[in-house]
Structures are given as structure tokens and as C-alpha cells.
Amino acid sequence: MHITLLWILQIVFIPALSPFAIGLTRLIKAKFQNRKGASPLQPYRDLWKLFHKDEVVSEDASWIFAFAPYVVFGVTLAIGAMIPLVSTVLVTGLAGDFLVIVYLVALGTFWLALAGMDTGSAFGGFGSSREMMVAAFTEGGLVLSLLTLVLLAGTTNLTGVAAAVAGLPFADVASVTLAGVAFVIAMLAETSRYPFDNPATHLELTMIHEAMILEYSGKRLALMEWAAANKYLIFISLGTTLFFPWGMAHTLGTGAIALSVAILLLKDALLCAAIATLESSIAKLRIFRLPDLLFTACILGLIAIGLIA
Amino acid sequence: MITLLLSSTGFFGFLSLFLVGALGSLLCMRRDALANYVGNSFAALGSLGALVFSFVALTSGRAPTFTLPAALPWLNFSIHIDPLSAFFMMVISLISVFCSIYALGYVRHFYGTYNIGSLGFFFNVFIASTLLVASAHNALLFLIVWELMALSSFFLVIYEHKQKENVEAGYLYFIMTHTGTAFILMSFLLLFRATGSFDFDTIRASGAMISPLMASLIFVSALIGFGIKTGIIPLHIWLPSAHPAAPSHVSAVMSGVMIKTGIYMLVRIGFDLLPHTQLWWGFLVITLGAVSSIFGVLYALAEHDIKRLLAYHSIENIGIIFLGLGSALVFAALNQPTLALLGLVAALFHTLNHAIFKALLFLAGGAAVGQVHTRNIERYGGLIRFMPVTALCFLIGAMAISGLPPFNGFFSEWLTFQALFVGAALSLPTKMLFVVAIAALAYTGGLAAACFVKAFGAIFLARPRSEAVSHAVEATFPMQFAMAMLASLTVIVGFCAGKISLMLAGVATSMQALSGAALPGHFILAEVSVREGFATLSMPAVLAVLLMALGAIGLLTAILSRKQCVTTGPTWDCGTALTPRMEITATGFSHSIIVVLRSVLRPTRQSAVEYHDAALRYFPKSRSVHFATPDVFLALYRPISRGMTRLSADVRRIQNGNVNAYILYIALTLLILLFILAW
């Protein structure tokens, strides 16, 4: 397969499939709740509908509110192009560094929180406050869990890490497992899932992400929703390619790439199912219990690095 | 041409511009506007001259040296501008150029209330002495200009002397800075005792005469002395009150560059003058850095005075610089000059970056304070509509200081991370210190972003929470120009990070401990690669990817939603009338983080209720909650201050007003002296 085609595949993979990942997770949750559930394609229809609706913007909002959806979505688009997905061939020294990805995520969060404060609604402000609290306390666990893999692999480039983790000796399994648990905790926090946030609620006492985007409508709401879906699939794919890196194509052969896409889709679907199962079996935590969980992730990361010989 | 510029003529040329500015503004002090123009335009010209001088000195590879003889033994007017001095002079003059231009517009609001002439005088003296601190090459000359810098900045701190708290802040600053000078003096005297010279060149050459124990003593007293100037926790207590008290353009210079003179001397002493670098020096510096960065940002979060908030962020960023510096010391002690160079370049890069964005934030914050006339951000809100340029500049500064790509702050934090990652691969006990430092740096980044969402949101977004906001007008042209230049510098420095790292490596290798080392990996404009491809980063690529993603998504929405229209309506109000009181406040925003960390921050909370019927207490008239997060490190100073007070009371007893007693004291002193001599 031509390298340009592979790059196009890499770039469109996240935005094209992220609504499906959300739809699939919702469907599995519906089954747990004994509901029939909407088709996994429903999020695509929702986005299409929102893009064709007129928009109402608050009279208190400034250009920050208008511009934020583009930044928040653009950041996920950029990250989607940088993370390891189907092939280890696409190693670029330009921007695949794990700190770039962590800090780009922070850039998106920064703008999302600003947008939440811009309309002067009580919901938006509290959503931003909670989001920044969760995001700030997540940072340590996320960096340390990824750093464990980075130190084992000997490179900070995530595609390089994915290629190296598959060949690690068995002695490192404890470190990788601990880092994996820390990553899952950080992932749930970053993607606004249980037990941190309830993605299906509009109840003001519990919401974080939904509170910040409450004032959005039309195309900007579509961008915000789509960006959240992208972030979800980005973290799912990072989890599967970094901690279960088997099946990535090492060559440019069309067959190898097709197989690797199929394996990645399967792994991502399984992780979606796991998250849906987790969300159906645990309760949301009180907001002041969340930092305990996030500090646990940081401690796990510390131990994981300590265990590296 | 270059020879003439780099001669003593060039050096004293720009210094004399400051002198003209200082004396000129004093002479014109009866005419406010004239004093402002004379004082600040000569400050700007002098800084511009210093900028050209230091830039040429840095890039031409020459180290201008000149000595004027002085009448006193050991003291000579010895100036030697090696690359390290030139770099710090460049940072100082770069920031002071824009701060002086800004001052042209900013000082106007002091007309009629304060003496503009003395402001111009002290501002010029302050910049000139800060430049001299970076170029002095003799310990005694250094102490003289150091004191000049301390005194001129003290007078700038108490400039708005009609407010009592400014004078108190000034006294605290005065006491702390002189405690620092005492320790600095001690380290210089110890150096003199070991090497017999006050001249930096001689000291460097006679490093073999310093024993390891002596080196450690010198390092620790220098760390305390210069640590006070940098505002490292727990020596920071003067900083959050002194920086806000000064006029904003002075705060920008103090926070942006004055505290960096402490970093300059720590680098000079740690890497250039002292032999026998010990491993524990590095551990100590890393620990101080981690504590300062975390606590600095936490206290900034708890703060709702905009200038105090920025001052606490200076403590945080000094902590980040210390992390790079500490790892460099550790690697230097382990005899790994290549890795030490990486840490030192990270520290120097963050020094440059912090100077740029902190000055920018102080200038933008000062512009807002000048319009709304309060530093309490709870009384702002919605200022982005009245001051759009200031808002944009503050936003860029906020993103840069939070370490977000593609701005300059991200690169230096990334490089600091790389230096710490090297340490995380060492053997066990050492490794954990580095890993904890990495975690601290990661949390600091997240908390700084939270703090600046709070600050920007509370000041510029939503609806005005006080009447004064709606009367605000955009800053004047000189102020806008200075802010816009600094804001574009955050992008440019981020873009050229690879080139600038190389330049800084040249600066760092001029240090004796690192001479001959080369940066690990390759550093070019397009790409930075650390340790044979361990980590690669291209700041231009990050910027390009972000711009392309923004362009693509803009195009997509323009096509998909081309027929849709946008209407404006009120914010959803749940059926009640929307008032500014419904917005989140800065205190509310950071409250959850402070509550989570209440066991370390120990916030205080006092609530009071007033009743219409005091006897029965059924109908409350008003409720108030006072929430505060006092600095816990102040508690460390209470025993010292109590002890000093008690000691002073005891000492007073010997001063009983009886002449006979005084004669007895003199006789006793003479007797003791005689005994000592006879021994």
C-alpha cells in the first residue's frame, strides 16, 4: 500500500470511527439495562442533524465561545494523526512524542473549560471548575503510566513504544500491568466516563463535560460532541495499541495493513465493551472521592517505574 | 564596528543612557508628562543598547573584558561579559525594553498622585544595576551593584506609599533581601578564605585550593542567599507581597528578570566557580524545585489578587528552573557533562521563556488593573469586550505559562522533562527522586492550566461583576505595542526552539564544569532530537499540524453548515433573571482543588450570619463566608521573628543610659581585645 494512502487512513481513522465507538458503547449499555438501544450509527445521524441546524449563541459570549469548538476538535484531529494505530511504519520524529500528546490533550481541555465559563451560566462555570480539577489531578498518573512504557521501550515516540512493547521480556509484565491500570484510570477521567462523569446525564449535580457544552447548539455543538467522541476513541486506541500491541503491521503490504485494521477494530470494540460493562456495574463516585482514585493512578505509576530493573 | 560596540565605550554608552534617564527624570519631576517621557524613553533606549550589546557579544563569540582600577584594595571595577553574562544581560534588556515602552503609557495614571520623577530615577537605576549584576566579575563589585539593585527595587516596591500594605511589603522585602545578602557575603568570604581572591577569574583558576567541605559550605550559603532572591520555597515569603506592590511595569521586570539574577549566580557558582560538585547539592536543588513548583501553583490557585497570583506563579516557574538546574548538578556530580548540559540548557531555556511570558502577563494584568482599579479578580468579568487586545495578549501568556503547545513554555518544560527522564533511568534510590520530580512537574502543568483558566475566565469572560468594568477602555498604544511584541515572542521563541537550544548550549559550555561538552542528540530548527532519538520533537511541525487541523475543520463546517444562520439569545437562566452573581467566581473555581488538598493547604473558613431578630434567630439578614488559604510556610518564620523580638528586648537592657556603664563596656571590650592579641 502506498505510504500516502496509509497516512490518509491514519488521519481519518479517529474522526471517522469515533461516533461508532460511542454508539457501540451506548448500545452495549442499553443491553445491560434491558433496553433495545439505538443503532451504533445513531451518533452519525445526530452529528449530521446538528450540522444542519441553526445556532443560538448567548449574548454574553465572546469570540472564545465561538472559536473554542474549532480548537477542541482540531486538537483531537491532530492527536489522531500522531498516535500509533495500524502500522509501525508511520514513525515520524516530528510530533509523535508522548508529552506532545499529553499536552495537546491539555490544550483542548483548556479551551473547553474557557468556553464553559464564557457564557456566564452557573452550569458552565461549575463544569469548568470540576473539569480542570479532574484534568489537573489526572496529569500525574497519565504521564507516569506512559513514562513506564517509554522507559521500557527506550523511546518517547508512542509509535516506537507500541513497536517495542510487543517484544518486551516477560520480566517486565508487572510494570506494564501496573502502568496499564494507571492508564485505564486516567483514561476514564480524561474521557469523562464512569466513575468520574456521567456521559448520559443532564443533571446539574453530576455533570462535568455536559455542563461545559450546555450553551452550544448547531454546528458548534456537533463539533464539541464529535471532539468528545474522538477523544474517547483516541484513548481507547492508545490503550489497545500500547498495552496490547500485537497485530500492528510492520510492512506496507495491503494484506498486512488490512489485517492490522481488522485486529485494531476488534481490540477497540472489545475495550469499548469492557468500558460499557464497567459503567453498567459501578456507581459514579462523589466528586471529592475522585482525586483519591487519581492519586492511586499516580502511585501505581511510581511503583511501575520503581519495578523497572 | 563590532569591536567598537563591544569595547568599554559601548558598555558605558548604554549605561550612560540610563544615567541620563535617571537624572533627567529627576530634573523634570515638576512636569509629570515630561518626567515620564524622559525617564522611560531613556530606559527603553538604554535597554535597547544593552540588548544589541549582549546579542552581539553572544553571537560574535567574543567576551568583552575591561577593568577600571579603583582606589580600594581587592575592589576593582572588573567587567567580563562571557556568554553566560551576555545571555542574562540579553534576557534582562529584552524584557526591560518592552516594559519601558509600556511604562510610557502606563505611568500616566500616576500623574498628580505620585512623583513621576523619582519613579523614572529608580526605574533607570534598577535596570542599570540589574544589568551590572549580570556583568560584574569581581565579588565586591558584585555586592555593590547587588545592593544597588536591591535598594532601587525596594524604593519601587514602596512607590505607591499611600497604601500602607505596600510599605509593609517593602519592609519585608528589605529584611529578606538583606538576610540574603548576608549569606551571599558569607559565601564570597569563604571563597576568599579558600582562594585569596575576590576576582571570579582567579577563583575559577584556583579551584584546586577549595576543599570539598568548603565547597559544600559555599554552595549552601550561596543557595540560601540567592535562593531568597529567586523566591524559592520556603524562602519566598517576601515575593508574593513585594511584587504586587510595585507598579506593574516594575513587577514585570522584578518577576521576569530580577529574580533570575539569583539563578544566574547559582549557575555561575555551581558550574563555573566551585569544584567538587556533590551529588546531594543536586538532590537538594531538585527537592526545592519540586516543592516550589507544586506549592507555588497551589497558592496561585488559592489567590484572587491578580498580581499576587502571578507572583506565586513566579515561584512555581523558579521551581521548574530548579528542576533543570538540580538535574544538571546531579549529572555533573556523576561526571556526565553531556547530560548535565541537557539539564542546564533546559533551565536556561525556561529562564528565558518565563521572563517573556511572565512580563507579558504582568503587563496585561497591569493594563486591566489600571482600568478597573482593583487587583481583586472577583470584581472583574467580561473585560474581553472592553479590552480585546489586552485579553488576547493575556490569553497567549496564559497558554504559554501553562506549558501548552505550540508556545515557548511547552518546549522548555519538555526539555526539563527530558533531563529528568535521564535520571529516571538511574539506579533505585536516586531514580525515585527523579520520578517524583517528574510527577511534580506533570501536576504543576495541569494545575497551572487550571489556575489560568480561572484567572482568564474570572477577569475577561462572562458578565461584568462590577460597575468599573463597563467603563474600561482599551490600553494605550505603547502598552498594546509592548504586550503584542511579547506575545509574538512566545510564538517565535517556541518556533525557533531548536536553534535557541543550540545557542544556550554554547552559553552553558562556557562554564568550567561543562567545557567541551556537546548537547546529547541533534538540535536544528526543524527538529530537536535528544539522546540518539530517545525523544524527538519538532515545534514547527506541532504548530503546522495544529494550523492544518484548524484549517481543515473550518473548511468542513463552512461546507456542511453553509446555509445555517446564527442568532443571539440570552444564556439559559432556569427561569430566573440572570445576574452576575450567578457566574462562578475565582474562589469558587479553585475551591474544589483546595478542598481536596485541605490537609496540606489548611484553608480557613469563617462564616457569619446576621439576623433581623437577634434574640430568636429565625430570619437571617445576611450571611457571609470568609474563605482564605494563608501561606503555611509563614509559620516557619514566626519562631524566628518571636526570637528576634525577645533578643532585642534583652539587648535593650544593656543600654541603660548610664554613662559609667558605657565606659565600662568600652574598657571591657578593650581588655578582651588585648587578651586576644596577646594570645
Tab-separated table of C-alpha atoms in Angstrom, chain A residues 58-190:
chain	number	residue	atom	x	y	z
A	58	SER	CA	-25.534	33.526	24.135
A	59	GLU	CA	-25.411	37.308	24.081
A	60	ASP	CA	-22.847	37.179	26.899
A	61	ALA	CA	-20.465	35.016	24.885
A	62	SER	CA	-17.282	36.383	23.328
A	63	TRP	CA	-15.170	35.057	20.482
A	64	ILE	CA	-13.676	32.491	22.865
A	65	PHE	CA	-17.027	30.689	22.860
A	66	ALA	CA	-17.229	30.811	19.075
A	67	PHE	CA	-13.647	29.718	18.477
A	68	ALA	CA	-13.289	27.042	21.171
A	69	PRO	CA	-15.083	24.199	19.286
A	70	TYR	CA	-12.600	24.535	16.430
A	71	VAL	CA	-9.626	24.320	18.786
A	72	VAL	CA	-11.111	21.457	20.797
A	73	PHE	CA	-11.918	19.489	17.642
A	74	GLY	CA	-8.711	20.459	15.837
A	75	VAL	CA	-6.633	19.205	18.750
A	76	THR	CA	-8.291	15.784	18.624
A	77	LEU	CA	-7.746	15.688	14.881
A	78	ALA	CA	-4.041	16.460	15.367
A	79	ILE	CA	-3.652	13.857	18.114
A	80	GLY	CA	-5.441	11.279	15.992
A	81	ALA	CA	-2.816	11.743	13.312
A	82	MET	CA	0.053	11.303	15.802
A	83	ILE	CA	-0.864	8.226	17.827
A	84	PRO	CA	0.045	4.654	16.847
A	85	LEU	CA	-2.876	2.962	15.095
A	86	VAL	CA	-2.464	0.378	12.366
A	87	SER	CA	1.158	0.423	11.359
A	88	THR	CA	4.527	0.862	12.983
A	89	VAL	CA	5.797	2.158	9.648
A	90	LEU	CA	4.413	5.604	10.373
A	91	VAL	CA	7.063	6.624	12.876
A	92	THR	CA	7.748	10.305	12.498
A	93	GLY	CA	10.120	12.183	14.677
A	94	LEU	CA	8.044	15.274	14.109
A	95	ALA	CA	5.248	15.045	16.602
A	96	GLY	CA	4.675	11.556	17.971
A	97	ASP	CA	6.225	12.311	21.357
A	98	PHE	CA	4.030	11.260	24.285
A	99	LEU	CA	4.411	14.588	26.061
A	100	VAL	CA	3.198	16.393	22.932
A	101	ILE	CA	0.062	14.257	23.028
A	102	VAL	CA	-0.495	14.721	26.770
A	103	TYR	CA	-0.060	18.496	26.459
A	104	LEU	CA	-2.224	18.719	23.329
A	105	VAL	CA	-4.966	16.994	25.307
A	106	ALA	CA	-4.431	19.689	27.939
A	107	LEU	CA	-4.724	22.387	25.255
A	108	GLY	CA	-8.136	21.027	24.280
A	109	THR	CA	-9.237	20.868	27.912
A	110	PHE	CA	-8.048	24.448	28.477
A	111	TRP	CA	-10.232	25.796	25.670
A	112	LEU	CA	-13.173	23.605	26.621
A	113	ALA	CA	-13.070	24.985	30.160
A	114	LEU	CA	-12.751	28.574	28.912
A	115	ALA	CA	-15.781	28.060	26.664
A	116	GLY	CA	-17.698	26.748	29.652
A	117	MET	CA	-17.040	29.949	31.595
A	118	ASP	CA	-17.687	32.318	28.708
A	119	THR	CA	-21.490	32.395	28.760
A	120	GLY	CA	-21.675	33.250	32.443
A	121	SER	CA	-24.045	30.422	33.220
A	122	ALA	CA	-23.738	28.766	36.608
A	123	PHE	CA	-23.617	25.329	34.985
A	124	GLY	CA	-20.762	26.143	32.649
A	125	GLY	CA	-18.622	27.623	35.410
A	126	PHE	CA	-19.014	24.657	37.699
A	127	GLY	CA	-18.437	22.261	34.844
A	128	SER	CA	-15.185	24.055	34.020
A	129	SER	CA	-14.086	24.086	37.635
A	130	ARG	CA	-14.683	20.358	38.019
A	131	GLU	CA	-13.149	19.549	34.647
A	132	MET	CA	-9.956	21.433	35.481
A	133	MET	CA	-9.764	19.738	38.867
A	134	VAL	CA	-10.084	16.292	37.321
A	135	ALA	CA	-7.727	17.174	34.456
A	136	ALA	CA	-5.069	18.591	36.789
A	137	PHE	CA	-5.096	15.571	39.080
A	138	THR	CA	-5.106	13.164	36.110
A	139	GLU	CA	-1.902	14.566	34.649
A	140	GLY	CA	0.497	12.813	37.049
A	141	GLY	CA	-0.989	9.336	36.616
A	142	LEU	CA	-1.180	9.700	32.848
A	143	VAL	CA	2.413	10.894	32.469
A	144	LEU	CA	3.820	8.251	34.807
A	145	SER	CA	1.896	5.358	33.251
A	146	LEU	CA	3.081	6.319	29.764
A	147	LEU	CA	6.587	7.001	31.094
A	148	THR	CA	6.789	3.407	32.353
A	149	LEU	CA	6.373	2.163	28.777
A	150	VAL	CA	8.682	4.885	27.460
A	151	LEU	CA	11.493	3.854	29.790
A	152	LEU	CA	10.985	0.177	28.919
A	153	ALA	CA	10.917	0.899	25.204
A	154	GLY	CA	13.757	3.422	25.209
A	155	THR	CA	11.908	5.990	23.112
A	156	THR	CA	9.288	8.628	23.836
A	157	ASN	CA	7.694	8.224	20.439
A	158	LEU	CA	4.436	6.375	21.026
A	159	THR	CA	4.570	4.502	17.720
A	160	GLY	CA	8.062	3.376	18.659
A	161	VAL	CA	6.761	2.382	22.101
A	162	ALA	CA	3.972	0.313	20.558
A	163	ALA	CA	6.510	-1.461	18.366
A	164	ALA	CA	8.801	-2.140	21.329
A	165	VAL	CA	6.251	-3.235	23.919
A	166	ALA	CA	5.330	-6.342	21.891
A	167	GLY	CA	8.876	-7.590	22.223
A	168	LEU	CA	9.444	-6.876	25.918
A	169	PRO	CA	10.701	-9.736	28.102
A	170	PHE	CA	8.278	-11.390	30.493
A	171	ALA	CA	10.097	-9.867	33.468
A	172	ASP	CA	8.522	-6.515	32.684
A	173	VAL	CA	4.954	-7.778	32.887
A	174	ALA	CA	4.418	-6.388	36.393
A	175	SER	CA	5.457	-2.881	35.397
A	176	VAL	CA	3.338	-2.941	32.240
A	177	THR	CA	0.305	-4.231	34.130
A	178	LEU	CA	0.543	-1.584	36.835
A	179	ALA	CA	1.038	1.093	34.197
A	180	GLY	CA	-1.986	-0.326	32.355
A	181	VAL	CA	-4.208	0.011	35.433
A	182	ALA	CA	-2.978	3.587	35.947
A	183	PHE	CA	-3.671	4.323	32.285
A	184	VAL	CA	-7.240	2.992	32.497
A	185	ILE	CA	-7.966	5.240	35.493
A	186	ALA	CA	-6.506	8.246	33.670
A	187	MET	CA	-8.417	7.296	30.519
A	188	LEU	CA	-11.768	7.144	32.305
A	189	ALA	CA	-11.083	10.577	33.793
A	190	GLU	CA	-9.941	12.146	30.528
